[in-house]
Short mmCIF file of C-alpha atoms and ligand atoms in Angstrom, two decimals:
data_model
loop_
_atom_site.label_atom_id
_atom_site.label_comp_id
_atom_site.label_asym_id
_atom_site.label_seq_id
_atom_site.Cartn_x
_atom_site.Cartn_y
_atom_site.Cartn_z
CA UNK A 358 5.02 -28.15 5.44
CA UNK A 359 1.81 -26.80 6.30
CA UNK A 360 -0.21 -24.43 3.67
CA UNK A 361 -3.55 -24.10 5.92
CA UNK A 362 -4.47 -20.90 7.90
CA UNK A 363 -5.26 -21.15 12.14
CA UNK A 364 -8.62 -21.25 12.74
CA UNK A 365 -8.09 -17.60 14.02
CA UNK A 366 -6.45 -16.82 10.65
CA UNK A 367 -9.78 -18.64 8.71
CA UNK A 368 -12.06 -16.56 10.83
CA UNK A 369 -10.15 -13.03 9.96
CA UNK A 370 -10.78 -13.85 6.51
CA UNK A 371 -14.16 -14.50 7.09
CA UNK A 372 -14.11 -11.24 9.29
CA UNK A 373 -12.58 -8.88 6.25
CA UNK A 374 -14.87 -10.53 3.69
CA UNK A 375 -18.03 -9.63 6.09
CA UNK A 376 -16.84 -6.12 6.13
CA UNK A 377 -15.89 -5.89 2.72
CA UNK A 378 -19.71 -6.98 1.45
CA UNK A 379 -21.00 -4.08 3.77
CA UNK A 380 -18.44 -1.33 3.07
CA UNK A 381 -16.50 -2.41 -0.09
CA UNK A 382 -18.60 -3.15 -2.87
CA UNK A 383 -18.52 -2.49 -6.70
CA UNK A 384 -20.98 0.30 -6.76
CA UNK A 385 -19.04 2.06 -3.98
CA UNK A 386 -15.50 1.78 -5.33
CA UNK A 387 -16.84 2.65 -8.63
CA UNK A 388 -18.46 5.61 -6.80
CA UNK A 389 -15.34 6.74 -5.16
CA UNK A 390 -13.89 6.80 -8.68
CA UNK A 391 -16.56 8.53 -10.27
CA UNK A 392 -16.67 11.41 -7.82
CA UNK A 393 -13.20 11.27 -5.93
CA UNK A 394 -13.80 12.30 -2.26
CA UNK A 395 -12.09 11.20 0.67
CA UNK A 396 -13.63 7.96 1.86
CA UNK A 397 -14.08 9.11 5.23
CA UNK A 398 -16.53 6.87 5.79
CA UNK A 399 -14.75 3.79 5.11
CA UNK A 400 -11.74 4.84 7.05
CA UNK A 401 -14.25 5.38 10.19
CA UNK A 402 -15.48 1.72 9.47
CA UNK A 403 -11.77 0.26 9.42
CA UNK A 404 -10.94 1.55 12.55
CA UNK A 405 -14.05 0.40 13.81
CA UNK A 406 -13.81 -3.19 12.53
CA UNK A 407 -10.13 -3.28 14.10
CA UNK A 408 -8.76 -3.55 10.67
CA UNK A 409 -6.85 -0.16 10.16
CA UNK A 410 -5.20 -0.77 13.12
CA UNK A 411 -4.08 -4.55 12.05
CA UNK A 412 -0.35 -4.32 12.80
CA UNK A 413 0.03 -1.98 15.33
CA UNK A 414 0.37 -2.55 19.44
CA UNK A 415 -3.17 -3.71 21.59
CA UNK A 416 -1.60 -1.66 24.11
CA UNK A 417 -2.27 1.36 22.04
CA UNK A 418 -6.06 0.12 20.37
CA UNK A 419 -4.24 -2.19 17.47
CA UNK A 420 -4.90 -5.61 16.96
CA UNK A 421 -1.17 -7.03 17.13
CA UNK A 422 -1.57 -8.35 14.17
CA UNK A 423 1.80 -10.39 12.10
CA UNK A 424 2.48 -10.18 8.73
CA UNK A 425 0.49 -13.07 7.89
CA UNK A 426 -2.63 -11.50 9.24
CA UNK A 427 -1.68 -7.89 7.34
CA UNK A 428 -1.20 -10.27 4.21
CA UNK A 429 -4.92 -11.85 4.66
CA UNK A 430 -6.60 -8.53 5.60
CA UNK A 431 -4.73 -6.44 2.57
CA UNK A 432 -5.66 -9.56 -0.30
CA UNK A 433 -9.50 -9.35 0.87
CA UNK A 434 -10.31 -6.12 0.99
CA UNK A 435 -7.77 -6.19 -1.93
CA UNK A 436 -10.27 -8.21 -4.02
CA UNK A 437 -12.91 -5.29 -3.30
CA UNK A 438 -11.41 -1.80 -2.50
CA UNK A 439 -7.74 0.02 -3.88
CA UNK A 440 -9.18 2.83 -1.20
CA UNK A 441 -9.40 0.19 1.73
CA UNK A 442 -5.98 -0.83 1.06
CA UNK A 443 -4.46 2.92 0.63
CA UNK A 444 -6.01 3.79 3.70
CA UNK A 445 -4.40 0.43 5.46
CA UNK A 446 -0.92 1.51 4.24
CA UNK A 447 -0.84 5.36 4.76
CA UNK A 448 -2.28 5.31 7.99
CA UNK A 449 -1.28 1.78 9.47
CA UNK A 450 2.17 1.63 8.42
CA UNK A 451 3.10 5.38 9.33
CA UNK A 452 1.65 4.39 12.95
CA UNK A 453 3.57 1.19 12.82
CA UNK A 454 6.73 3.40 12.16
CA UNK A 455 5.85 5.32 15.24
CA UNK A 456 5.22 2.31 17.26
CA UNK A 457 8.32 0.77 16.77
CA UNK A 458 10.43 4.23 17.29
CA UNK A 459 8.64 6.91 18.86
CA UNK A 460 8.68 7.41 22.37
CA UNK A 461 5.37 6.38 24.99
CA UNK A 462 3.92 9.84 24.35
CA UNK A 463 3.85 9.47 20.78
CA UNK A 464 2.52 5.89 21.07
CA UNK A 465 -0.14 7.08 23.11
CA UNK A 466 -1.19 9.96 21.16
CA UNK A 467 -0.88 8.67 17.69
CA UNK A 468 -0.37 5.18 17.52
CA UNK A 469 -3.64 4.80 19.41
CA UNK A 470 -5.38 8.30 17.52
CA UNK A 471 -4.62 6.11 14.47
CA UNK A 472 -5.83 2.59 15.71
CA UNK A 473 -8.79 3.90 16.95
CA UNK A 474 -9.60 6.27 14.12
CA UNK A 475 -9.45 10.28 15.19
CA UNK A 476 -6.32 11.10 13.62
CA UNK A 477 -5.40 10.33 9.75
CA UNK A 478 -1.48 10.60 8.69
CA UNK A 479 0.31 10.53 5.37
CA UNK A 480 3.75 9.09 5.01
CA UNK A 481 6.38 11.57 2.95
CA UNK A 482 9.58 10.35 1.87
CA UNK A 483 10.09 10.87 -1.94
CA UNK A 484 10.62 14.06 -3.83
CA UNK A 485 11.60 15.79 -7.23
CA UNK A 486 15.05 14.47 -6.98
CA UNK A 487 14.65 11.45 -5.42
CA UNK A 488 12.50 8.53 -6.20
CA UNK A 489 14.34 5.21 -6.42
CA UNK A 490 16.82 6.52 -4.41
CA UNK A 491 15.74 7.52 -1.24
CA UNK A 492 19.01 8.19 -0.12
CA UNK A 493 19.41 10.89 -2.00
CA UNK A 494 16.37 12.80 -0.49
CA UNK A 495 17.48 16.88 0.23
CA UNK A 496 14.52 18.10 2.55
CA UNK A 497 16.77 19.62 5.94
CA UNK A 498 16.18 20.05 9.42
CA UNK A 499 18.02 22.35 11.26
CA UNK A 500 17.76 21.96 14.79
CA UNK A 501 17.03 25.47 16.40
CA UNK A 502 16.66 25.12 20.39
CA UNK A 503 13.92 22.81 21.14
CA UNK A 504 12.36 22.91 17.21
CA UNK A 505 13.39 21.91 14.15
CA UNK A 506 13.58 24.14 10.67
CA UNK A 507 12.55 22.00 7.57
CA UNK A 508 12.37 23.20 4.03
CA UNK A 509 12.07 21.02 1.07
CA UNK A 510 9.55 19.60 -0.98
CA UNK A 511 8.16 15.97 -0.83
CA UNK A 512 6.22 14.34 -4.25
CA UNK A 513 3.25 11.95 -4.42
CA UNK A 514 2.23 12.18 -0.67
CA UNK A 515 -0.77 9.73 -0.80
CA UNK A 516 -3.77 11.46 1.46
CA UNK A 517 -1.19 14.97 2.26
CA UNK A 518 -4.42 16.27 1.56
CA UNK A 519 -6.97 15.33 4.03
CA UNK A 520 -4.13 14.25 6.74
CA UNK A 521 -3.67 15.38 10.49
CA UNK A 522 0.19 14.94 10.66
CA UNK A 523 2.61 14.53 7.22
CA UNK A 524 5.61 11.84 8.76
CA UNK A 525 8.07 13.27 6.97
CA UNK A 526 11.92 11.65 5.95
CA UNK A 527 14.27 14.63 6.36
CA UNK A 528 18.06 15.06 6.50
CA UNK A 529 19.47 16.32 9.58
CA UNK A 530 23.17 15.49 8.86
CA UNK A 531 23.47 16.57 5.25
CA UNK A 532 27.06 15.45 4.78
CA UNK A 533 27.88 11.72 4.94
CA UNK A 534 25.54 8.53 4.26
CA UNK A 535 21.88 9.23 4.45
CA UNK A 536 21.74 5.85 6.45
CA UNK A 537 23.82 7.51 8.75
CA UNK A 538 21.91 11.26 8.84
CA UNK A 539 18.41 11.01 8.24
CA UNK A 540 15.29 11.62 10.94
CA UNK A 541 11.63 10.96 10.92
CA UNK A 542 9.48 14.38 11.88
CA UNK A 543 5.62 13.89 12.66
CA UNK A 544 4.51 17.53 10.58
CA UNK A 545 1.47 18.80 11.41
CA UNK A 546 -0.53 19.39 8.09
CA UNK A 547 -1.87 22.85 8.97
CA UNK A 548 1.61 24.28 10.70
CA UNK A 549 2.75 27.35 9.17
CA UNK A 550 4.86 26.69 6.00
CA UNK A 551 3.03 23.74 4.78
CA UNK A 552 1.48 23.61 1.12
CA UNK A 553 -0.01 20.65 -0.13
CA UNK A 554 -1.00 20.59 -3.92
CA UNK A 555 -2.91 17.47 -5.11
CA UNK A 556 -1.60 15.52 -8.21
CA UNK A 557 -4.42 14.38 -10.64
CA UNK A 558 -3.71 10.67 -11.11
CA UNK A 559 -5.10 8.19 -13.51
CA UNK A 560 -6.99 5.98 -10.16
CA UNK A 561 -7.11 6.74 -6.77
CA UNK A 562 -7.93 10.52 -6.73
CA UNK A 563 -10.17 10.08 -4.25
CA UNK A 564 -7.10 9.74 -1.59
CA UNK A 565 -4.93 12.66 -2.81
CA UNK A 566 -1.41 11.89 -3.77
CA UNK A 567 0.25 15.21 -3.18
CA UNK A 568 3.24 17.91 -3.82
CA UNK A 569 4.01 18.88 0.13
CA UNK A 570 6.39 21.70 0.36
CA UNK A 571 8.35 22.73 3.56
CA UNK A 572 9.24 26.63 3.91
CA UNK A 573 10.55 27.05 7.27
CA UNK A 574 8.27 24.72 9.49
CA UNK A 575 8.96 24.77 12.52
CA UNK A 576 8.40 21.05 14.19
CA UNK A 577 8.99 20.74 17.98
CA UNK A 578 11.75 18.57 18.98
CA UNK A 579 9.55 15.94 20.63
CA UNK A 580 7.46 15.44 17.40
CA UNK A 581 11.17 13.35 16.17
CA UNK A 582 10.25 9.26 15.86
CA UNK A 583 13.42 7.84 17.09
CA UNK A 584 16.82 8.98 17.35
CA UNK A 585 18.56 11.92 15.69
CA UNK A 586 20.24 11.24 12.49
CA UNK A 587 19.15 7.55 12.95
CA UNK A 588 15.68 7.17 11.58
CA UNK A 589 17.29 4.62 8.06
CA UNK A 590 16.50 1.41 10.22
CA UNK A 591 12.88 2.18 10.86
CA UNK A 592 12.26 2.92 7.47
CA UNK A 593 13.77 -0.47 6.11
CA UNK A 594 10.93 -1.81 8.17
CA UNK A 595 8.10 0.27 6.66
CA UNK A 596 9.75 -0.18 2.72
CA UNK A 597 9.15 -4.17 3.34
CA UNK A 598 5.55 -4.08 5.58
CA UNK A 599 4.71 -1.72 2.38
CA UNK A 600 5.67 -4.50 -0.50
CA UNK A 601 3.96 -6.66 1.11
CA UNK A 602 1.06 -5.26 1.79
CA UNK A 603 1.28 -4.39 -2.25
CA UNK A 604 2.09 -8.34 -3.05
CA UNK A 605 -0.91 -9.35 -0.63
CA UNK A 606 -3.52 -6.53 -2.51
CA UNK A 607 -2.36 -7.23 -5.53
CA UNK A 608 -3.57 -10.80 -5.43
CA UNK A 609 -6.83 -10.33 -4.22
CA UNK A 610 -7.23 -7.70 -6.80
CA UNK A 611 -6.39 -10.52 -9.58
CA UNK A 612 -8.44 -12.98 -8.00
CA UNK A 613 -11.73 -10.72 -8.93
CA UNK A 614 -10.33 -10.11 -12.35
CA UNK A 615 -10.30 -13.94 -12.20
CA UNK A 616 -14.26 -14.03 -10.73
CA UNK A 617 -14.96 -11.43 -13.05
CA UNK A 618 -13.74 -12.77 -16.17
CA UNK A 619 -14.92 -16.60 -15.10
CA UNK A 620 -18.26 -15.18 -14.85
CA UNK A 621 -18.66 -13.48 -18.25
CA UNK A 622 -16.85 -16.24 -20.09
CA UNK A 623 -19.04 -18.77 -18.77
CA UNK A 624 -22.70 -16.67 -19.65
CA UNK A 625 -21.63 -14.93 -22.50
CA UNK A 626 -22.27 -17.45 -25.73
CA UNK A 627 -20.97 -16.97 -28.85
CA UNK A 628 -20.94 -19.57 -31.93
CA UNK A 629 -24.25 -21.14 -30.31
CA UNK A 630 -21.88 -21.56 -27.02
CA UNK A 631 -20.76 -20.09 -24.12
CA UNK A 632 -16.86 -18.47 -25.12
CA UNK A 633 -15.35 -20.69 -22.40
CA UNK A 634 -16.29 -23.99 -24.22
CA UNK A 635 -12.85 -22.60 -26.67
CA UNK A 636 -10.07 -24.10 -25.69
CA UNK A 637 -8.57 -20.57 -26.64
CA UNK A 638 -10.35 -18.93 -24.06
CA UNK A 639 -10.03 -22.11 -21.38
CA UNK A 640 -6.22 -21.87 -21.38
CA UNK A 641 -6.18 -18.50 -20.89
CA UNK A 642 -7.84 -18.70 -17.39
CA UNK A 643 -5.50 -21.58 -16.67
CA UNK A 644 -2.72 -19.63 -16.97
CA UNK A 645 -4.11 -16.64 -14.63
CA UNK A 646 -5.18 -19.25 -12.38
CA UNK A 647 -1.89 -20.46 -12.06
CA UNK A 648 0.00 -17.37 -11.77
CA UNK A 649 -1.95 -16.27 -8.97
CA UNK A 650 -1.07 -18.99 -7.50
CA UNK A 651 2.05 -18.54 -7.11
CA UNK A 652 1.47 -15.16 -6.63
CA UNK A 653 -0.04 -15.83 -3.46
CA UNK A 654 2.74 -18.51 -2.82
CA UNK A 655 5.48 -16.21 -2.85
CA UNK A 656 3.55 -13.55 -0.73
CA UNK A 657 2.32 -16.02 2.13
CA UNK A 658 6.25 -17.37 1.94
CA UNK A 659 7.26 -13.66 2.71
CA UNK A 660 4.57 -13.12 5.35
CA UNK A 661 5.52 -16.83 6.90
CA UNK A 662 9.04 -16.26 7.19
CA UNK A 663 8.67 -12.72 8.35
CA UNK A 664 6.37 -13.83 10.99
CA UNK A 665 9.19 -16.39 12.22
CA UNK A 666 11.53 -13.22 12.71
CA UNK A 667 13.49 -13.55 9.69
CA UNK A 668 14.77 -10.92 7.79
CA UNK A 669 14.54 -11.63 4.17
CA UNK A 670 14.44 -8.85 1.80
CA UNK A 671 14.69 -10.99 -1.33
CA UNK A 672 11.44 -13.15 -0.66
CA UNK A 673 9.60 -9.66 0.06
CA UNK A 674 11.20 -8.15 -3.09
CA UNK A 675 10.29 -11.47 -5.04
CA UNK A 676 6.64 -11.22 -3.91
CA UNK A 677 6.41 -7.82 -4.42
CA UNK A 678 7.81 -7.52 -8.22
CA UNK A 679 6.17 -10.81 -9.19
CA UNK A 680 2.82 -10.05 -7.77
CA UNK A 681 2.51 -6.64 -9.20
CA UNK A 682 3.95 -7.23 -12.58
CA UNK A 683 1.35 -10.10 -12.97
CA UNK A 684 -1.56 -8.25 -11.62
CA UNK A 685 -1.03 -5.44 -14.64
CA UNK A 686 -1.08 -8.35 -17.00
CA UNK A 687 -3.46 -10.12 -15.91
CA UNK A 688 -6.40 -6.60 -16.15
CA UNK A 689 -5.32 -6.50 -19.29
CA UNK A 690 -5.95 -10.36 -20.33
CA UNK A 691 -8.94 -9.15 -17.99
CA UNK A 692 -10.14 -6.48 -21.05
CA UNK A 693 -9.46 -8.79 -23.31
CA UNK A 694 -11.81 -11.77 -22.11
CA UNK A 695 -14.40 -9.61 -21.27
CA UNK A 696 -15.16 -8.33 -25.04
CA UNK A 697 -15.46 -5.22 -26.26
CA UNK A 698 -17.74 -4.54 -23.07
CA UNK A 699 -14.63 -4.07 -20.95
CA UNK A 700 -13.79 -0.74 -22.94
CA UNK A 701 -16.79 1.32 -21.38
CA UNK A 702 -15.96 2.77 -18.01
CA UNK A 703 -19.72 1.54 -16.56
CA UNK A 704 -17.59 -1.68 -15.87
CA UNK A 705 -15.19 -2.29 -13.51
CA UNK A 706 -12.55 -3.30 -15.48
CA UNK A 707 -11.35 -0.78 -16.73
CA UNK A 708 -10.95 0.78 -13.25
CA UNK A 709 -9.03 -2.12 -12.25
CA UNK A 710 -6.88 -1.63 -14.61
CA UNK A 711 -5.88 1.75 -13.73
CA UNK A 712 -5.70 0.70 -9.71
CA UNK A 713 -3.32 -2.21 -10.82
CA UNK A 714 -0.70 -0.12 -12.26
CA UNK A 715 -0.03 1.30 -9.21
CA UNK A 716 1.44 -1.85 -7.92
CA UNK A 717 4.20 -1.35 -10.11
CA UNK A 718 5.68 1.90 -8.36
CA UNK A 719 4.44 1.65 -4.57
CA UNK A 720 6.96 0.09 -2.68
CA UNK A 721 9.62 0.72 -5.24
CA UNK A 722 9.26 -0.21 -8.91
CA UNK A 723 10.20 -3.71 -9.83
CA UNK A 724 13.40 -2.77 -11.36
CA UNK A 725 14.28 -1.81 -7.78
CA UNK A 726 13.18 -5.49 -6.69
CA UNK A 727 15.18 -6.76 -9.11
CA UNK A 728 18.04 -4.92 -7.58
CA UNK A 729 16.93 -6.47 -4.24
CA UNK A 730 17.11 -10.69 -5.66
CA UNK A 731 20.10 -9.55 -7.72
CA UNK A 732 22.16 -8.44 -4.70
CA UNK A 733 21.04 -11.28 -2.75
CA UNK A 734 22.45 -13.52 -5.23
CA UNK A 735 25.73 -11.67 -4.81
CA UNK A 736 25.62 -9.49 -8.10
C1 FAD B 1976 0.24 6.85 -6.99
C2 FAD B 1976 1.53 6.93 -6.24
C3 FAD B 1976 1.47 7.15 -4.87
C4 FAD B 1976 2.67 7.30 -4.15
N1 FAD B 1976 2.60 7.55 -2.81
C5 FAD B 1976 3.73 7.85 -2.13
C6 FAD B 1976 3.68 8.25 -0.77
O1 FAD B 1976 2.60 8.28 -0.14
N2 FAD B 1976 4.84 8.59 -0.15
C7 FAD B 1976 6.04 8.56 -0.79
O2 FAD B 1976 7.05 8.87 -0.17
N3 FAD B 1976 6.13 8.15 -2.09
C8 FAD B 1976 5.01 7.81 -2.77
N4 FAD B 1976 5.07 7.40 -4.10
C9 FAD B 1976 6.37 7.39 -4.75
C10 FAD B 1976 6.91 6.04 -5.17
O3 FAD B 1976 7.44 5.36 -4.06
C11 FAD B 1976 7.93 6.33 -6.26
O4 FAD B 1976 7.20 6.70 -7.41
C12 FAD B 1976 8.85 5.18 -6.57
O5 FAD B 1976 9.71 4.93 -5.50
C13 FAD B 1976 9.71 5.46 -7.83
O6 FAD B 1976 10.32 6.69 -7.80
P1 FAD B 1976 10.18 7.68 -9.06
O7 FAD B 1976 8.73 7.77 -9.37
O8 FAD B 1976 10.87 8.94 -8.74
O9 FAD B 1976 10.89 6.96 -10.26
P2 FAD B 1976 12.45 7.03 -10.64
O10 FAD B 1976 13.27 6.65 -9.45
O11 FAD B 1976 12.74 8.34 -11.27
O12 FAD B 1976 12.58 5.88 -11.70
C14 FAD B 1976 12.37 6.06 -13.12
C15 FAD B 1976 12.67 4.73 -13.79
O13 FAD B 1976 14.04 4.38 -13.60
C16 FAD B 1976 14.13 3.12 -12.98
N5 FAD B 1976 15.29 3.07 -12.10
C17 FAD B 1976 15.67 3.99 -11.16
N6 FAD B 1976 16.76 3.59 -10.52
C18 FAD B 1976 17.10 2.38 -11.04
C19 FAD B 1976 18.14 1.45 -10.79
N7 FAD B 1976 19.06 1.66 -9.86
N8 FAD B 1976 18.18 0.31 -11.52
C20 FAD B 1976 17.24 0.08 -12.47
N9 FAD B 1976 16.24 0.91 -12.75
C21 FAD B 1976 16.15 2.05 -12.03
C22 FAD B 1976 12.82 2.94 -12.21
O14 FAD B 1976 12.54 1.59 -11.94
C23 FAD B 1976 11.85 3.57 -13.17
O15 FAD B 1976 11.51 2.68 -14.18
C24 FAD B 1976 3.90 7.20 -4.83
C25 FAD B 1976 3.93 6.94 -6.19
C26 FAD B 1976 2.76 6.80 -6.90
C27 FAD B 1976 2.82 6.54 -8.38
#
């Protein structure tokens, strides 16, 4: 059993943590937050560092990265930057979707337009009726000679707002098993019949999460990733690339609450002594240090056996509801160990807190991992 990382896998990290002291650092996230605006910036320096493009094809300006990789570059710039990994997911994973389905026009165009930067894309699957389960999504398109009509409306589309193309899950066989009837439509943002509203959210505004609704777009037939009626498969793949990119962000993200709070307790002195001479307050950061821990145990398990070609669900699921339900603990033990300090916004904590809640929806909420182990254990 071997726990280390390749020397190519050492010098990635080293890599992401470079970029993440030049583009990522507390002033600019808290910026970001402060005055949401879309971080074009950043984006433009993750394609440029290779790093938005992590998973998809070299043939088409990715890196070829595995899952291991996409695990180390999401719990770096996961230590330093919620936008950094929003921007990974929504664009990287909708162009990984397209790499492994679309045809070698759509590689071309938007796989690489991705990769290398010029084109942004949002990934639309849930709406007002359907959430957990996806399968019961209504948005239909009609085939009509060499187009396709869609109407419906889509919820929560992270970055609808300042996107080139919407990938959007619609139904084109509405009776039947949505496994068995769905299709994947690249949507132009600014075709006729699009309206995107942006959702206020409590972190994160500065990447829109959106209402998109469909009245009557028309969507050329060649703008379809993968087969008619048969696009379920390729979104399996994205749901588990997406938990665990959310396990591998969510520890880096508790490994700063760890810094942060290590820092304080260790300066701040109380009683004629720094706080982390109590026992109280010594245990405490035990226990986090621990649990992330195995939080990055479980996700570098996933990554690792995904890497080897095996399809687990249950390991991504387990890495993916334990890492995100400890993450939203642990910013709150976080506020706690940082005084009475941590309740005024000029800190970062209390951002973090926010950010880390999102963990517990993206991806599917944890009561649908627990669905995930509990079927895998034959329940
Ligand atoms: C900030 C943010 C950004 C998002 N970005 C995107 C995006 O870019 N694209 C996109 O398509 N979606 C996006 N989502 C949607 C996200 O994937 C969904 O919120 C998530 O899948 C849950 O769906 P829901 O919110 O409708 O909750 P619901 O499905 O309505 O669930 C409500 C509650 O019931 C529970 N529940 C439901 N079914 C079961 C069950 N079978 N067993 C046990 N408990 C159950 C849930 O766990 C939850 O606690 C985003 C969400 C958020 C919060």
């Amino acid at each position: 059993m071997d726990f280390g990382l390749t020397p190519e896998q050492a010098a990635l990290q080293e890599r992401v943590d470079a970029f993440c002291r030049q583009h990522c650092t507390d002033a600019h996230a808290a910026a970001l937050d402060r005055e949401p605006r879309y971080p074009a910036e950043l984006h433009r320096a993750l394609a440029e560092s290779r790093l938005l493009g992590w998973c998809l094809p070299a043939a088409y300006g990715g890196a070829d990265g595995g899952p291991m990789e996409g695990c180390i570059i999401n719990e770096r710039l996961g230590r330093h930057s919620s936008a950094a990994t929003n921007l990974l997911f929504i664009n990287g994973v909708s162009a990984a979707l397209i790499a492994l389905g679309g045809t070698e026009a759509q590689k071309e165009e938007y796989v690489r337009g991705v990769a290398e930067g010029r084109l942004r894309f949002a990934f639309a699957l849930t709406e007002p009726g359907a959430g957990s389960d996806a399968a019961a999504i209504a948005s239909r398109a009609v085939r009509d000679a060499n187009t396709y009509v869609v109407h419906g409306t889509k919820l929560y589309t992270t970055g609808a707002l300042d996107a080139d193309y919407i990938l959007t899950v619609v139904r084109t066989r509405p009776d039947g098993k949505a496994s068995r009837g769905t299709s994947l439509l690249i949507v132009p943002r600014t075709a006729a019949g699009v309206t995107v509203t942006p959702l206020e959210k409590i972190a994160g505004n500065c990447i829109a999460s959106c209402r998109v609704e469909y009245d009557g777009v028309r969507v050329d037939a060649d703008q379809r990733v993968g087969p008619e009626d048969g696009a379920w498969s390729i979104l399996m793949v994205g749901a588990g690339l997406e938990r665990l990119t959310v396990a591998a962000s969510s520890v880096g993200a508790a490994r700063a609450v760890l810094d942060e709070v290590t820092a304080h307790v260790t300066t701040r002195e109380q009683f004629g002594q720094p706080v982390s001479r109590f026992q109280a307050i010594q245990h405490q950061l035990a226990d986090i240090a621990t649990e992330i821990d195995a939080m990055e145990l479980l996700t570098y398990r996933a990554a690792w056996m995904a890497a080897q070609g095996m399809v687990r669900p249950k390991e991504i699921s387990m890495a993916k509801l334990y890492c995100s339900e400890r993450l939203s603990e642990i910013v709150l033990r976080g506020m706690r160990l940082l005084g009475g300090g941590a309740y005024f916004t000029a800190t970062p904590m209390p951002r973090r807190m926010r950010e880390a809640m999102l963990g517990l929806y993206a991806g599917g909420t944890v009561e649908i991992q627990r669905n995930v182990i509990a079927k895998s254990l034959g329940l």
